[in-house]
Coordinates of N, CA and C in Angstrom, one line a residue:
M1 N 124.0 79.1 84.5 CA 122.7 79.7 84.7 C 121.7 79.2 83.7
S2 N 120.5 78.8 84.1 CA 119.5 78.2 83.3 C 118.8 79.4 82.4
A3 N 118.1 79.0 81.5 CA 117.4 79.8 80.6 C 116.3 80.6 81.5
W4 N 115.6 79.8 82.4 CA 114.6 80.4 83.2 C 115.1 81.5 84.1
Q5 N 116.3 81.4 84.7 CA 116.8 82.4 85.5 C 117.1 83.6 84.7
V6 N 117.7 83.4 83.5 CA 118.0 84.6 82.6 C 116.7 85.3 82.2
I7 N 115.6 84.6 81.9 CA 114.3 85.2 81.7 C 113.8 85.9 82.9
G8 N 113.9 85.4 84.0 CA 113.4 86.0 85.2 C 114.2 87.2 85.6
M9 N 115.5 87.3 85.4 CA 116.3 88.5 85.5 C 115.9 89.6 84.5
L10 N 115.7 89.3 83.3 CA 115.3 90.1 82.3 C 113.9 90.8 82.5
V11 N 113.0 89.9 82.9 CA 111.7 90.4 83.3 C 111.7 91.3 84.6
G12 N 112.4 90.9 85.5 CA 112.7 91.7 86.6 C 113.3 93.1 86.4
S13 N 114.3 93.1 85.5 CA 115.0 94.3 85.2 C 114.1 95.3 84.3
V14 N 113.2 94.7 83.5 CA 112.3 95.5 82.7 C 111.3 96.2 83.7
V15 N 110.7 95.3 84.6 CA 109.8 95.9 85.6 C 110.5 97.0 86.5
L16 N 111.6 96.8 86.9 CA 112.3 97.8 87.8 C 112.6 99.1 87.0
I17 N 113.0 98.9 85.7 CA 113.3 100.1 84.9 C 111.9 100.9 84.6
Y18 N 110.9 100.1 84.4 CA 109.6 100.8 84.3 C 109.2 101.6 85.6
M19 N 109.3 100.9 86.7 CA 109.0 101.5 87.9 C 109.9 102.8 88.2
I20 N 111.1 102.7 88.0 CA 111.9 103.9 88.1 C 111.6 105.0 87.2
A21 N 111.2 104.7 85.9 CA 110.7 105.6 84.9 C 109.5 106.4 85.4
Q22 N 108.5 105.5 86.0 CA 107.2 106.1 86.4 C 107.6 107.1 87.6
L23 N 108.5 106.7 88.4 CA 108.8 107.5 89.6 C 109.4 108.9 89.2
L24 N 110.4 108.7 88.2 CA 110.9 110.1 87.7 C 110.0 110.8 86.9
R25 N 109.0 110.2 86.2 CA 108.1 111.0 85.4 C 107.0 111.8 86.2
A26 N 106.6 111.1 87.3 CA 105.6 111.7 88.2 C 105.9 111.5 89.6
P27 N 106.9 112.1 90.2 CA 107.2 111.8 91.5 C 106.1 112.2 92.6
G28 N 105.3 113.2 92.2 CA 104.2 113.6 93.1 C 103.1 112.5 93.2
Q29 N 102.9 111.9 92.1 CA 101.8 110.8 92.0 C 102.3 109.6 92.8
A30 N 103.6 109.3 92.7 CA 104.2 108.2 93.5 C 104.0 108.5 95.0
L31 N 104.4 109.7 95.4 CA 104.3 110.0 96.8 C 102.9 110.0 97.3
M32 N 102.0 110.5 96.5 CA 100.5 110.4 96.9 C 100.0 109.0 96.9
G33 N 100.5 108.1 96.1 CA 100.2 106.7 96.1 C 100.6 106.1 97.5
V34 N 101.8 106.3 97.9 CA 102.4 105.8 99.0 C 101.7 106.4 100.3
L35 N 101.3 107.7 100.2 CA 100.6 108.4 101.3 C 99.2 107.8 101.5
R36 N 98.5 107.6 100.3 CA 97.2 107.0 100.3 C 97.2 105.6 100.8
G37 N 98.3 104.8 100.4 CA 98.4 103.4 100.9 C 98.6 103.5 102.5
L38 N 99.5 104.4 102.9 CA 99.7 104.5 104.4 C 98.5 104.8 105.2
I39 N 97.7 105.7 104.6 CA 96.4 106.1 105.4 C 95.4 104.9 105.4
V40 N 95.2 104.3 104.2 CA 94.3 103.2 104.2 C 94.8 102.1 105.1
G41 N 96.1 101.8 105.1 CA 96.7 100.6 105.8 C 96.5 100.9 107.3
V42 N 96.9 102.1 107.7 CA 96.8 102.4 109.2 C 95.3 102.3 109.7
V43 N 94.5 102.8 108.9 CA 93.0 102.8 109.3 C 92.5 101.4 109.3
A44 N 93.0 100.6 108.3 CA 92.6 99.2 108.3 C 93.2 98.4 109.6
L45 N 94.4 98.7 109.8 CA 95.1 98.1 111.0 C 94.3 98.5 112.3
F46 N 93.9 99.8 112.4 CA 93.1 100.2 113.5 C 91.8 99.5 113.6
V47 N 91.1 99.3 112.5 CA 89.8 98.6 112.6 C 90.0 97.2 112.9
I48 N 91.1 96.6 112.4 CA 91.4 95.1 112.6 C 91.6 94.9 114.1
N49 N 92.4 95.9 114.7 CA 92.7 95.9 116.1 C 91.4 96.2 117.0
L50 N 90.6 97.0 116.5 CA 89.3 97.2 117.3 C 88.4 95.9 117.3
I51 N 88.2 95.3 116.2 CA 87.5 94.1 116.0 C 88.2 92.9 116.7
G52 N 89.5 92.9 116.4 CA 90.3 91.7 117.0 C 90.5 91.8 118.4
A53 N 90.2 92.9 119.1 CA 90.4 93.1 120.5 C 89.5 92.1 121.3
S54 N 88.3 91.9 120.8 CA 87.3 90.9 121.5 C 87.7 89.4 121.3
F55 N 88.6 89.2 120.4 CA 89.1 87.9 120.1 C 90.6 87.6 120.7
G56 N 91.2 88.7 121.2 CA 92.6 88.6 121.7 C 93.6 88.7 120.5
F57 N 93.2 89.3 119.4 CA 94.0 89.6 118.3 C 94.5 90.9 118.2
H58 N 95.8 91.2 117.9 CA 96.4 92.5 117.9 C 97.5 92.6 117.0
I59 N 97.5 93.6 116.1 CA 98.8 93.9 115.3 C 99.3 95.2 115.7
A60 N 100.5 95.3 116.1 CA 101.1 96.6 116.6 C 101.2 97.5 115.4
I61 N 100.9 98.8 115.6 CA 101.2 99.8 114.6 C 102.5 100.5 115.0
N62 N 103.5 100.1 114.2 CA 104.9 100.6 114.3 C 105.4 101.0 112.9
P63 N 106.7 101.4 112.9 CA 107.2 101.8 111.6 C 107.3 100.7 110.6
F64 N 107.5 99.5 111.0 CA 107.5 98.3 110.1 C 106.1 98.1 109.4
T65 N 105.1 98.0 110.4 CA 103.8 97.8 109.8 C 103.3 98.9 109.0
A66 N 103.6 100.1 109.3 CA 103.2 101.3 108.6 C 103.9 101.3 107.2
A67 N 105.1 100.9 107.2 CA 105.9 100.9 105.9 C 105.3 99.8 105.0
T68 N 104.9 98.6 105.5 CA 104.4 97.5 104.9 C 103.1 97.9 104.2
T69 N 102.2 98.5 105.1 CA 100.9 99.0 104.6 C 101.0 100.1 103.6
A70 N 101.9 101.1 103.7 CA 102.1 102.2 102.9 C 102.6 101.6 101.4
L71 N 103.5 100.7 101.4 CA 103.9 100.2 100.1 C 103.0 99.2 99.5
L72 N 102.3 98.4 100.3 CA 101.5 97.4 99.7 C 100.0 97.6 99.8
G73 N 99.6 98.6 100.6 CA 98.2 98.9 100.8 C 97.4 97.8 101.5
L74 N 96.3 97.4 101.1 CA 95.4 96.4 101.7 C 96.0 94.9 101.7
P75 N 96.7 94.6 100.5 CA 97.3 93.4 100.5 C 98.5 93.3 101.6
G76 N 99.1 94.4 101.9 CA 100.1 94.4 103.0 C 99.5 94.2 104.4
V77 N 98.3 94.7 104.6 CA 97.4 94.5 105.7 C 97.2 93.0 105.8
A78 N 96.6 92.5 104.8 CA 96.4 91.0 104.7 C 97.5 90.2 105.0
A79 N 98.6 90.5 104.5 CA 99.9 89.8 104.8 C 100.3 89.9 106.2
L80 N 100.2 91.1 106.8 CA 100.4 91.2 108.2 C 99.5 90.3 109.2
V81 N 98.3 90.3 108.7 CA 97.3 89.4 109.4 C 97.7 88.0 109.4
V82 N 98.1 87.5 108.1 CA 98.5 86.1 108.0 C 99.7 85.8 108.7
I83 N 100.7 86.7 108.6 CA 101.9 86.5 109.3 C 101.7 86.5 110.8
N84 N 100.8 87.3 111.4 CA 100.5 87.3 112.8 C 99.7 86.0 113.2
V85 N 98.8 85.5 112.4 CA 98.1 84.3 112.7 C 99.1 83.2 112.6
W86 N 100.0 83.2 111.6 CA 100.9 82.0 111.3 C 102.0 81.9 112.4
M87 N 102.6 83.1 112.8 CA 103.7 83.2 113.7 C 103.3 83.1 115.2
V88 N 102.2 83.5 115.5 CA 101.7 83.5 116.9 C 100.8 82.4 117.3

């Protein structure tokens, strides 16, 4: 294993431990963050679908897209748009 792989695993482990500690310290805030991301993401998808309807562009709102937008927020919506444009 190279030194860069070890450094990457150490950094990833520290970030994961930090995220778990934040979740355990304030679970309500984490839940509110996911809920806020879900609402913003679904509204953004709805607006994109309204505007994109005139261009023949559509992103389905299903559990996968809702989870993506809930966890990633607007960057998740942007990723879904890029994936849709790239794959279709």
